[in-house]
Amino acid sequence: MNLYKYVSDEINKKLGFVAKLETTKNRDFGDFSTNVAMVGAKTVGKNPRELANEFVPLLKELDFIADVSVAGPGFINIEIKDNFLLQNTTAPKPMKAENPLTIDMDYGAYNVAKSLHIGHLRTSIVGDTLNRMFKFLGHKTFSWNHIGDWGKPMGLVIAWIERLHPELPYFQDDFDPTKPVYYDIDPKDLDTYYPSASALAKQDPEFQARAQEIKAKFQNGHPGYFALYEKFLAISLKSMNATVQRLNILPFDYDLGERNAAQYIDEVEKILNAKHMIYESDGALCINVKRDTDNAPMPPYMWQDSRGADTYDTTDLSAVYCRKKVDNPDTIIYFTDLRQSLHFEQLFRVADMSGIYPYDKFEHIGYGTINGKDGKPFKTRDGNAAGLDDIFDIANEAVRERVAESGKKLDDETITSIALAAVKFNDLLHDVKSDYIFEPASVTSFEGRTGPYILYTAVRLNSVLKRANTQITKPEHFDLSIEERNLLIEIMDFEHMILTACDNRATDMVANYTYDLCQLVNNFYHNCPILRDDIDETTKQGRLYFAKLAFDTLSTLINLMGLKIPSEM
Ligand code: ARG
């Protein structure tokens, strides 16, 4: 049950005003607070405090209300009956959206033949959690791993392989794709090709020009380059899958990116031309996206660069066209680094102007940077920019050290789940837009607002339930202690929380709620013994029931965040 909505609706119905309900942080003064008397006072022309006092007896008639009091200039504090909480608290279940939407989500978006960097962490973690949240609320989502496989890096990597193995048949213009080529790329080597090629291109204009030429030919369907690309695409897809598994994120519905979108370029160009949107400028094909109201510079959208090549802009617009055709989504959400905001603003404008997809159905969620203690983008110990795997290796190491220090013996799988939770929870905890500092030692702590603390709480509950090893049923009546009451009301707040978090795309709300819940669980655990010998059977049964509710709620949250509960900790 959505307690917040229930209470809000009942109060408004009873008093005939639409007022705002607040959940009070300090429950000593009640569970909710409403400004209904302030709202009503304006309409009937009375003093709010006076009106509030008139409302008190009316509100007391509602059978779920235990107590009502007036505070300040006319706020009304409301306390919910214990038995109402007891009878109506349930563990969260997947919901049925009132207006189910089809949502295309563009996150992950890894690049072919380029190892994943730390920037791919947030798009993956936040994108995945939001995807799970939408699904939980009953929406239909499609996740697109819009892989980067059409731009400059393709030209560079192919040019690099040409340098290494000029004898390979791929580089001939009359390459015959039906004839097998016995050439294998070592995945570890592939990772080095792009950085090497890119460094060389900076010093050697000839190589740079060759890479550009190759890119253009590749985009025009050169069979040899394409065959070679297929080879390293396979390697990259495999490593992307490994990342998906390592991160414990849902498999993507589509591993289709720029190259796939490129198939639609001609169709899109027809639309753009019919609307006379394209103009030529220094050999490039551009689209003007400026609006009179713009204060900041708004460069043109680059439909084709001056060398005749497709750009990031070209494939992104074509991808929108493709998604509209394939999924017909109600909304398209992108998760990328904040620094791509201008690109998406331009894209949304062009899509709208061309009639391909309306501006207001797009969303770009731009995330901040993960920094080290020095406030600069996080680096590994040797001073290099951290890759995505580095972050997990570092977290794994930190957890291993911590576990060793504590004298615990945990297997590798458990250590890995703790490290995963440490990194992901910490990421989700921060407002998406802001930068944050990644400190391996603090995020892996077993205490405080950390992933390990969350898992530890779940493991603890689970172990009580396992030890009790009994059928658990809801008690008819129970004298709630303050800890039990606080726990129940927090669980009842889940539905309101998840709806609000989803509306605001605020994964940090989910993480913070999870932490608050864990605090209450641990207070309950310490103050309300369950399996101790001196605890009578009724109390034990009731507390087991609360522990089970808490465990089920926590498991749902842990699942939404894509963490794994270890069997021991
Ligand atoms: N591949 C890009 C990168 O690694 C992100 C792509 C985001 N999605 C998009 N449709 N442009 O930065």
Coordinates of C-alpha atoms and ligand atoms in Angstrom, one line a residue:
M1 CA 0.0 0.0 0.0
N2 CA 1.1 3.5 -0.8
L3 CA 0.6 4.9 2.7
Y4 CA 1.5 8.5 1.7
K5 CA -1.1 8.5 -1.1
Y6 CA -3.7 6.8 1.1
V7 CA -3.4 9.3 3.9
S8 CA -3.2 12.2 1.6
D9 CA -6.3 11.2 -0.4
E10 CA -8.3 10.4 2.7
I11 CA -7.6 13.8 4.4
N12 CA -8.3 15.7 1.2
K13 CA -11.6 13.8 0.8
K14 CA -12.6 14.3 4.3
L15 CA -11.9 18.0 4.4
G16 CA -12.7 18.9 0.8
F17 CA -9.4 20.6 0.0
V18 CA -6.3 19.5 -2.0
A19 CA -3.4 19.9 0.3
K20 CA 0.2 18.8 0.5
L21 CA 1.2 16.0 2.8
E22 CA 4.7 15.9 4.2
T23 CA 6.4 12.9 5.7
T24 CA 7.9 14.1 9.0
K25 CA 11.6 13.3 9.5
N26 CA 11.1 13.4 13.3
R27 CA 8.3 11.1 14.1
D28 CA 8.0 12.3 17.7
F29 CA 5.5 14.8 16.4
G30 CA 3.5 12.5 14.2
D31 CA 4.0 10.6 11.0
F32 CA 2.8 13.1 8.6
S33 CA 2.1 16.8 8.5
T34 CA -0.4 18.6 6.3
N35 CA -0.9 22.2 5.3
V36 CA -4.6 21.6 4.6
A37 CA -5.6 24.3 7.1
M38 CA -3.4 26.9 5.3
V39 CA -4.9 25.9 1.9
G40 CA -8.5 26.0 3.4
A41 CA -8.0 29.3 5.2
K42 CA -7.3 31.1 1.9
T43 CA -10.6 29.8 0.5
V44 CA -12.9 30.4 3.5
G45 CA -11.1 33.5 4.8
K46 CA -10.3 32.2 8.2
N47 CA -7.2 32.2 10.4
P48 CA -5.3 29.0 9.5
R49 CA -4.6 28.0 13.1
E50 CA -8.3 28.4 14.0
L51 CA -9.3 26.3 11.0
A52 CA -6.8 23.7 11.9
N53 CA -8.4 23.4 15.3
E54 CA -11.7 22.9 13.7
F55 CA -10.3 20.2 11.5
V56 CA -8.9 18.2 14.4
P57 CA -12.1 16.4 15.5
L58 CA -13.0 15.7 11.8
L59 CA -9.7 14.1 11.2
K60 CA -10.0 12.0 14.4
E61 CA -13.0 10.4 12.8
L62 CA -10.8 8.7 10.2
D63 CA -10.3 5.2 11.4
F64 CA -6.6 5.0 10.6
I65 CA -5.7 8.1 12.6
A66 CA -4.5 7.7 16.2
D67 CA -3.8 11.3 17.0
V68 CA -3.9 14.8 15.6
S69 CA -2.2 18.0 16.8
V70 CA -1.8 21.5 15.5
A71 CA 1.6 23.1 15.2
G72 CA 3.1 26.4 14.3
P73 CA 0.9 28.7 12.2
G74 CA -1.6 25.9 11.4
F75 CA 0.2 22.8 10.3
I76 CA -1.6 19.6 11.4
N77 CA 0.5 16.6 12.5
I78 CA -1.0 13.2 12.1
E79 CA -0.2 10.0 13.8
I80 CA -1.2 6.7 12.2
K81 CA -2.7 3.9 14.3
D82 CA -0.3 1.0 15.1
N83 CA -2.8 -1.6 14.1
F84 CA -3.3 0.1 10.8
L85 CA 0.4 -0.1 10.2
L86 CA 0.6 -3.7 11.3
Q87 CA -2.3 -4.8 9.1
N88 CA -1.4 -2.9 5.9
T89 CA 2.4 -3.1 5.7
T90 CA 3.4 -5.4 2.9
A91 CA 6.7 -6.1 1.2
P92 CA 7.0 -4.4 -2.1
K93 CA 5.7 -6.1 -5.2
P94 CA 6.2 -5.1 -8.9
M95 CA 3.6 -2.6 -9.7
K96 CA 1.1 -1.9 -12.6
A97 CA 1.7 1.6 -14.0
E98 CA -1.4 3.7 -14.4
N99 CA -0.1 4.9 -17.7
P100 CA 2.4 2.3 -18.9
L101 CA 5.0 3.9 -21.1
T102 CA 7.4 2.4 -23.6
I103 CA 10.8 3.8 -22.8
D104 CA 14.0 3.6 -24.9
M105 CA 17.0 3.9 -22.7
D106 CA 20.4 4.6 -24.2
Y107 CA 23.2 3.8 -21.7
G108 CA 26.4 1.8 -21.5
A109 CA 27.1 2.8 -25.1
Y110 CA 30.6 1.2 -25.1
N111 CA 33.0 1.6 -27.9
V112 CA 34.3 -1.1 -30.3
A113 CA 38.1 -1.7 -30.1
K114 CA 38.5 0.8 -27.2
S115 CA 38.6 -0.4 -23.6
L116 CA 36.0 0.8 -21.2
H117 CA 36.9 3.8 -19.2
I118 CA 35.7 5.0 -15.8
G119 CA 33.2 7.3 -17.6
H120 CA 31.3 4.2 -18.6
L121 CA 30.7 3.3 -15.0
R122 CA 28.0 5.8 -14.1
T123 CA 26.1 5.4 -17.3
S124 CA 26.0 1.6 -16.7
I125 CA 25.1 1.7 -13.1
V126 CA 22.6 4.5 -13.0
G127 CA 21.1 3.5 -16.4
D128 CA 20.6 -0.1 -15.2
T129 CA 19.0 0.9 -11.9
L130 CA 16.7 3.3 -13.6
N131 CA 15.8 0.6 -16.1
R132 CA 15.0 -1.8 -13.3
M133 CA 13.0 0.9 -11.5
F134 CA 10.9 1.6 -14.6
K135 CA 10.2 -2.1 -15.1
F136 CA 9.3 -2.4 -11.4
L137 CA 6.7 0.3 -11.9
G138 CA 5.2 -1.5 -14.8
H139 CA 6.7 0.4 -17.8
K140 CA 8.1 -1.3 -20.9
T141 CA 11.7 -0.5 -21.4
F142 CA 14.2 -1.2 -24.2
S143 CA 17.9 -0.7 -23.3
W144 CA 20.2 0.2 -26.2
N145 CA 23.9 -0.3 -25.9
H146 CA 24.5 2.3 -28.6
I147 CA 28.0 1.1 -29.4
G148 CA 30.5 3.4 -30.9
D149 CA 31.6 1.6 -34.1
W150 CA 31.5 4.1 -37.0
G151 CA 33.8 7.0 -36.2
K152 CA 37.4 7.9 -36.1
P153 CA 38.6 5.0 -33.9
M154 CA 37.5 2.5 -36.6
G155 CA 39.7 4.3 -39.2
L156 CA 42.6 4.4 -36.7
V157 CA 42.4 0.8 -35.7
I158 CA 42.1 -0.5 -39.3
A159 CA 45.0 1.8 -40.3
W160 CA 47.1 0.4 -37.4
I161 CA 46.4 -3.2 -38.4
E162 CA 47.4 -2.3 -42.0
R163 CA 50.7 -1.1 -40.6
L164 CA 51.3 -4.2 -38.7
H165 CA 50.1 -6.6 -41.4
P166 CA 50.1 -4.9 -44.8
E167 CA 50.1 -8.4 -46.4
L168 CA 46.6 -9.2 -45.2
P169 CA 44.0 -9.2 -48.0
Y170 CA 41.6 -6.9 -46.2
F171 CA 43.3 -3.8 -47.5
Q172 CA 42.8 -4.6 -51.2
D173 CA 40.0 -2.9 -52.9
D174 CA 39.0 -6.1 -54.6
F175 CA 38.8 -8.1 -51.3
D176 CA 36.6 -11.1 -51.7
P177 CA 34.6 -11.7 -48.5
T178 CA 33.7 -15.3 -49.4
K179 CA 37.3 -16.4 -49.2
P180 CA 38.4 -17.2 -45.6
V181 CA 41.3 -15.2 -44.1
Y182 CA 43.4 -16.9 -41.4
Y183 CA 44.1 -14.1 -39.1
D184 CA 43.3 -13.8 -35.4
I185 CA 43.5 -10.8 -33.3
D186 CA 44.5 -11.3 -29.7
P187 CA 42.0 -9.4 -27.5
K188 CA 44.8 -8.0 -25.3
D189 CA 46.5 -6.6 -28.4
L190 CA 43.3 -5.1 -29.7
D191 CA 43.2 -2.9 -26.6
T192 CA 46.5 -1.4 -27.4
Y193 CA 45.8 -0.6 -31.1
Y194 CA 43.6 2.4 -30.6
P195 CA 45.9 4.2 -28.1
S196 CA 49.0 3.5 -30.2
A197 CA 47.3 4.5 -33.4
S198 CA 45.9 7.6 -31.9
A199 CA 49.3 8.6 -30.5
L200 CA 50.9 8.0 -33.9
A201 CA 48.3 10.0 -35.8
K202 CA 49.1 13.0 -33.6
Q203 CA 52.7 13.0 -34.8
D204 CA 52.4 11.6 -38.3
P205 CA 50.1 13.5 -40.7
E206 CA 50.5 10.8 -43.3
F207 CA 49.2 8.1 -41.0
Q208 CA 46.4 10.5 -39.9
A209 CA 45.4 11.0 -43.5
R210 CA 45.4 7.3 -44.1
A211 CA 43.2 6.6 -41.1
Q212 CA 40.8 9.3 -42.3
E213 CA 40.7 7.8 -45.8
I214 CA 40.1 4.3 -44.4
K215 CA 37.3 5.6 -42.2
A216 CA 35.6 7.2 -45.2
K217 CA 35.9 4.0 -47.3
F218 CA 34.8 1.9 -44.3
Q219 CA 31.7 4.0 -44.0
N220 CA 31.1 3.6 -47.7
G221 CA 31.1 -0.2 -47.4
H222 CA 34.7 -1.2 -48.3
P223 CA 34.3 -5.0 -48.1
G224 CA 37.8 -5.7 -46.7
Y225 CA 37.6 -3.1 -43.9
F226 CA 34.2 -4.4 -43.1
A227 CA 35.4 -8.0 -42.8
L228 CA 38.2 -6.8 -40.5
Y229 CA 35.8 -4.7 -38.5
E230 CA 33.6 -7.8 -38.0
K231 CA 36.6 -9.5 -36.5
F232 CA 37.2 -7.0 -33.8
L233 CA 33.6 -6.3 -33.3
A234 CA 33.2 -9.9 -32.2
I235 CA 36.1 -9.4 -29.7
S236 CA 34.6 -6.2 -28.4
L237 CA 31.1 -7.6 -28.0
K238 CA 32.5 -10.4 -26.0
S239 CA 34.4 -8.1 -23.7
M240 CA 31.3 -5.9 -23.4
N241 CA 29.3 -8.9 -22.3
A242 CA 32.0 -9.7 -19.7
T243 CA 31.6 -6.2 -18.4
V244 CA 27.8 -6.5 -18.2
Q245 CA 28.3 -9.7 -16.1
R246 CA 31.0 -8.1 -13.9
L247 CA 28.8 -5.1 -13.2
N248 CA 25.7 -7.4 -12.7
I249 CA 23.6 -5.2 -15.0
L250 CA 20.7 -6.5 -17.1
P251 CA 21.7 -7.7 -20.5
F252 CA 21.0 -5.0 -23.1
D253 CA 18.0 -5.5 -25.3
Y254 CA 20.0 -4.2 -28.2
D255 CA 23.8 -4.2 -28.8
L256 CA 23.3 -1.9 -31.8
G257 CA 25.0 1.4 -32.2
E258 CA 26.4 3.7 -34.8
R259 CA 26.9 1.2 -37.6
N260 CA 23.3 0.0 -37.2
A261 CA 22.0 3.5 -37.2
A262 CA 24.1 4.3 -40.4
Q263 CA 21.7 2.1 -42.4
Y264 CA 19.1 4.7 -42.0
I265 CA 21.1 7.7 -43.1
D266 CA 19.7 7.8 -46.6
E267 CA 16.1 7.7 -45.4
V268 CA 16.8 10.4 -42.8
E269 CA 18.6 12.6 -45.3
K270 CA 15.5 12.5 -47.6
I271 CA 13.4 13.8 -44.7
L272 CA 15.9 16.5 -44.0
N273 CA 16.1 17.5 -47.6
A274 CA 12.4 17.6 -48.0
K275 CA 12.3 20.1 -45.2
H276 CA 15.3 22.0 -46.7
M277 CA 17.1 21.8 -43.5
I278 CA 20.6 21.0 -44.8
Y279 CA 23.0 23.7 -46.0
E280 CA 26.6 23.5 -47.2
S281 CA 29.4 25.3 -45.3
D282 CA 33.0 24.8 -46.2
G283 CA 32.2 21.5 -47.8
A284 CA 30.4 20.2 -44.8
L285 CA 26.6 19.6 -44.6
C286 CA 25.1 21.4 -41.6
I287 CA 21.8 22.1 -40.0
N288 CA 21.0 25.3 -38.2
V289 CA 19.6 24.6 -34.7
K290 CA 19.8 28.1 -33.3
R291 CA 16.7 29.6 -31.7
D292 CA 16.1 33.3 -31.1
T293 CA 15.9 32.7 -27.4
D294 CA 19.4 31.2 -27.2
N295 CA 21.9 33.0 -25.0
A296 CA 24.7 30.5 -25.3
P297 CA 26.5 29.6 -28.5
M298 CA 24.6 27.0 -30.5
P299 CA 26.8 25.6 -33.3
P300 CA 25.2 23.9 -36.3
Y301 CA 24.5 20.2 -36.3
M302 CA 27.1 18.5 -38.4
W303 CA 25.2 16.2 -40.8
Q304 CA 28.4 15.4 -42.8
D305 CA 31.9 16.6 -42.2
S306 CA 34.0 18.4 -44.9
R307 CA 35.6 15.1 -45.9
G308 CA 32.2 13.6 -46.6
A309 CA 32.2 11.4 -43.6
D310 CA 29.4 10.6 -41.2
T311 CA 29.7 12.0 -37.7
Y312 CA 28.5 11.3 -34.2
D313 CA 25.6 13.7 -35.1
T314 CA 24.7 11.7 -38.3
T315 CA 24.4 8.4 -36.5
D316 CA 22.6 9.8 -33.5
L317 CA 19.8 11.3 -35.5
S318 CA 19.6 8.1 -37.6
A319 CA 19.4 6.1 -34.4
V320 CA 16.4 8.1 -33.2
Y321 CA 14.8 7.4 -36.6
C322 CA 15.5 3.7 -36.1
R323 CA 14.2 3.5 -32.6
K324 CA 11.0 5.3 -33.5
K325 CA 10.6 2.7 -36.2
V326 CA 11.5 -0.3 -34.1
D327 CA 10.1 0.5 -30.6
N328 CA 7.9 3.5 -31.2
P329 CA 8.8 4.7 -27.7
D330 CA 6.9 7.3 -25.7
T331 CA 10.2 8.7 -24.5
I332 CA 13.9 8.3 -25.2
I333 CA 16.4 8.8 -22.4
Y334 CA 20.1 9.1 -22.8
F335 CA 22.7 8.7 -20.0
T336 CA 26.1 10.2 -20.8
D337 CA 28.7 12.4 -19.4
L338 CA 27.4 15.9 -18.7
R339 CA 29.8 17.2 -21.2
Q340 CA 27.7 15.9 -24.0
S341 CA 24.8 18.1 -23.1
L342 CA 25.2 20.4 -26.0
H343 CA 25.2 17.6 -28.5
F344 CA 22.0 16.2 -27.1
E345 CA 20.3 19.6 -27.1
Q346 CA 21.2 19.9 -30.8
L347 CA 20.0 16.4 -31.6
F348 CA 16.7 16.9 -29.9
R349 CA 16.2 20.1 -31.8
V350 CA 17.0 18.6 -35.2
A351 CA 14.8 15.5 -34.5
D352 CA 12.0 17.8 -33.6
M353 CA 12.4 20.2 -36.6
S354 CA 12.5 17.3 -39.0
G355 CA 9.4 15.7 -37.5
I356 CA 11.3 12.5 -36.7
Y357 CA 10.7 12.7 -32.9
P358 CA 9.4 15.5 -30.7
Y359 CA 11.7 17.6 -28.6
D360 CA 9.8 17.2 -25.3
K361 CA 9.8 13.4 -25.4
F362 CA 13.6 13.3 -25.1
E363 CA 15.6 13.4 -22.0
H364 CA 19.3 13.6 -21.4
I365 CA 20.7 12.7 -18.0
G366 CA 24.2 13.9 -17.8
Y367 CA 26.4 12.7 -15.1
G368 CA 29.4 14.2 -13.3
T369 CA 32.9 12.9 -13.1
I370 CA 34.4 10.4 -10.7
N371 CA 37.4 12.1 -9.1
G372 CA 40.3 11.1 -6.9
K373 CA 41.1 12.8 -3.6
D374 CA 42.9 15.6 -5.5
G375 CA 39.6 16.5 -7.1
K376 CA 40.9 15.5 -10.6
P377 CA 39.6 12.5 -12.5
F378 CA 40.4 9.3 -10.7
K379 CA 43.7 7.7 -11.6
T380 CA 45.3 4.4 -10.8
R381 CA 48.4 4.2 -8.6
D382 CA 50.7 4.4 -11.6
G383 CA 49.1 7.7 -12.5
N384 CA 47.1 6.5 -15.5
A385 CA 43.5 7.3 -16.1
A386 CA 41.5 4.5 -14.5
G387 CA 39.7 2.1 -16.7
L388 CA 36.4 0.6 -15.6
D389 CA 38.0 -2.7 -14.6
D390 CA 40.7 -0.9 -12.6
I391 CA 37.9 0.5 -10.3
F392 CA 36.7 -3.0 -9.6
D393 CA 40.2 -4.4 -9.1
I394 CA 41.0 -1.5 -6.7
A395 CA 37.7 -2.1 -4.8
N396 CA 38.3 -5.8 -4.6
E397 CA 41.7 -5.3 -3.2
A398 CA 40.4 -2.9 -0.6
V399 CA 37.7 -5.3 0.5
R400 CA 40.2 -8.2 0.6
E401 CA 42.5 -6.1 2.9
R402 CA 39.6 -5.1 5.2
V403 CA 38.4 -8.7 5.5
A404 CA 41.9 -9.9 6.3
E405 CA 42.3 -7.3 9.0
S406 CA 39.0 -8.3 10.6
G407 CA 40.1 -11.9 10.7
K408 CA 37.1 -13.0 8.7
K409 CA 37.4 -15.8 6.1
L410 CA 35.3 -15.0 3.1
D411 CA 35.5 -16.7 -0.3
D412 CA 36.4 -14.9 -3.5
E413 CA 32.8 -14.8 -4.7
T414 CA 31.7 -13.0 -1.5
I415 CA 34.6 -10.5 -1.7
T416 CA 33.6 -9.8 -5.3
S417 CA 30.0 -9.1 -4.4
I418 CA 31.0 -6.9 -1.6
A419 CA 33.3 -4.9 -3.9
L420 CA 30.6 -4.6 -6.5
A421 CA 28.2 -3.4 -3.8
A422 CA 30.8 -0.9 -2.6
V423 CA 31.3 0.7 -6.0
K424 CA 27.7 0.6 -7.2
F425 CA 26.1 1.8 -4.0
N426 CA 28.5 4.6 -3.7
D427 CA 27.8 5.6 -7.3
L428 CA 24.0 5.5 -6.8
L429 CA 24.3 7.4 -3.6
H430 CA 25.5 10.6 -5.3
D431 CA 23.2 12.9 -7.2
V432 CA 23.8 11.9 -10.8
K433 CA 24.8 15.4 -12.0
S434 CA 27.4 16.0 -9.5
D435 CA 31.0 14.9 -9.5
Y436 CA 32.1 12.8 -6.6
I437 CA 35.4 11.6 -5.0
F438 CA 36.1 7.9 -5.1
E439 CA 37.9 6.7 -2.0
P440 CA 38.4 3.0 -2.1
A441 CA 38.9 2.7 1.7
S442 CA 35.8 4.6 2.7
V443 CA 33.4 3.0 0.1
T444 CA 34.4 -0.5 1.2
S445 CA 33.8 0.2 4.9
F446 CA 31.3 -2.1 6.6
E447 CA 29.9 0.8 8.5
G448 CA 28.2 4.0 7.3
R449 CA 26.5 4.8 4.1
T450 CA 28.2 2.1 2.1
G451 CA 27.3 -0.9 0.0
P452 CA 29.0 -3.4 2.4
Y453 CA 26.8 -2.0 5.2
I454 CA 23.7 -2.6 3.1
L455 CA 24.7 -6.2 2.3
Y456 CA 25.7 -6.8 5.9
T457 CA 22.3 -5.8 7.1
A458 CA 20.6 -8.1 4.6
V459 CA 22.9 -11.0 5.5
R460 CA 22.1 -10.5 9.1
L461 CA 18.3 -10.6 8.6
N462 CA 18.7 -13.6 6.4
S463 CA 20.6 -15.4 9.0
V464 CA 18.0 -14.8 11.7
L465 CA 15.3 -16.0 9.3
K466 CA 17.3 -19.1 8.5
R467 CA 18.1 -19.9 12.1
A468 CA 14.4 -19.5 13.1
N469 CA 13.5 -21.9 10.3
T470 CA 9.8 -21.6 10.8
Q471 CA 6.6 -20.7 9.0
I472 CA 6.1 -16.9 9.4
T473 CA 2.6 -15.4 9.6
K474 CA 1.3 -11.9 10.2
P475 CA 0.2 -11.4 13.8
E476 CA -3.4 -10.3 14.4
H477 CA -2.3 -7.9 17.1
F478 CA 1.0 -6.7 18.3
D479 CA 2.2 -4.1 20.8
L480 CA 4.7 -2.3 18.6
S481 CA 7.9 -1.0 20.2
I482 CA 9.2 2.3 18.7
E483 CA 11.8 0.4 16.7
E484 CA 9.2 -1.9 15.2
R485 CA 6.8 0.9 14.5
N486 CA 9.6 2.9 12.8
L487 CA 10.5 -0.1 10.7
L488 CA 7.0 -0.7 9.5
I489 CA 6.2 2.9 8.6
E490 CA 9.5 3.1 6.7
I491 CA 8.6 0.0 4.7
M492 CA 5.2 1.5 4.0
D493 CA 7.0 4.5 2.6
F494 CA 8.6 2.3 -0.1
E495 CA 5.9 2.8 -2.8
H496 CA 5.9 6.6 -2.4
M497 CA 9.6 6.7 -2.4
I498 CA 10.1 4.6 -5.6
L499 CA 7.4 6.5 -7.5
T500 CA 9.0 9.8 -6.5
A501 CA 12.5 8.6 -7.2
C502 CA 11.5 7.4 -10.7
D503 CA 9.7 10.6 -11.5
N504 CA 12.8 12.5 -10.6
R505 CA 15.2 10.0 -12.1
A506 CA 16.8 10.1 -8.7
T507 CA 18.6 6.9 -8.1
D508 CA 20.2 8.6 -5.1
M509 CA 16.8 8.6 -3.4
V510 CA 16.7 4.8 -3.7
A511 CA 20.2 4.4 -2.2
N512 CA 19.5 6.8 0.6
Y513 CA 16.2 5.2 1.4
T514 CA 18.0 1.8 1.5
Y515 CA 20.5 3.2 4.0
D516 CA 17.7 4.7 6.2
L517 CA 15.9 1.4 6.1
C518 CA 19.1 -0.5 7.2
Q519 CA 19.6 1.9 10.1
L520 CA 16.1 1.1 11.3
V521 CA 16.6 -2.6 10.7
N522 CA 19.7 -2.5 12.9
N523 CA 18.0 -0.5 15.6
F524 CA 15.3 -3.1 15.6
Y525 CA 17.8 -5.9 15.6
H526 CA 19.7 -4.5 18.6
N527 CA 16.6 -3.5 20.7
C528 CA 14.2 -6.2 19.8
P529 CA 15.8 -9.6 20.4
I530 CA 14.1 -12.3 18.4
L531 CA 15.5 -15.8 19.0
R532 CA 16.7 -15.3 22.6
D533 CA 15.4 -17.9 25.0
D534 CA 13.6 -15.4 27.2
I535 CA 11.4 -14.1 24.4
D536 CA 7.9 -15.4 24.5
E537 CA 6.4 -17.2 21.4
T538 CA 4.0 -14.3 20.4
T539 CA 6.8 -11.7 20.5
K540 CA 9.1 -14.0 18.6
Q541 CA 6.5 -14.7 15.9
G542 CA 5.7 -11.0 15.5
R543 CA 9.4 -10.0 15.3
L544 CA 10.1 -12.7 12.8
Y545 CA 7.3 -11.3 10.7
F546 CA 8.9 -7.9 10.8
A547 CA 12.3 -9.3 10.0
K548 CA 10.9 -11.0 7.0
L549 CA 9.1 -7.9 5.8
A550 CA 12.3 -6.0 6.2
F551 CA 14.3 -8.6 4.4
D552 CA 11.9 -8.8 1.5
T553 CA 12.0 -5.0 1.2
L554 CA 15.7 -4.8 1.4
S555 CA 16.1 -7.6 -1.2
T556 CA 13.9 -5.7 -3.6
L557 CA 16.1 -2.6 -3.1
I558 CA 19.3 -4.6 -3.5
N559 CA 17.9 -6.1 -6.7
L560 CA 16.9 -2.7 -8.1
M561 CA 20.5 -1.5 -7.5
G562 CA 21.9 -4.7 -9.1
L563 CA 23.8 -5.9 -6.1
K564 CA 24.1 -9.5 -4.9
I565 CA 23.5 -10.6 -1.3
P566 CA 26.3 -13.0 -0.3
S567 CA 25.4 -16.0 1.8
E568 CA 27.7 -14.9 4.7
M569 CA 29.7 -11.8 5.6
Ligands
ARG1 N1 29.9 5.8 -27.1 C1 29.9 7.1 -26.5 C2 31.0 7.2 -25.4 O1 31.6 6.2 -25.1 C3 28.5 7.4 -25.8 C4 27.3 7.2 -26.7 C5 26.1 7.7 -26.0 N2 24.9 7.5 -26.7 C6 24.6 8.2 -27.8 N3 23.5 7.8 -28.4 N4 25.3 9.1 -28.3 O2 31.2 8.3 -24.9

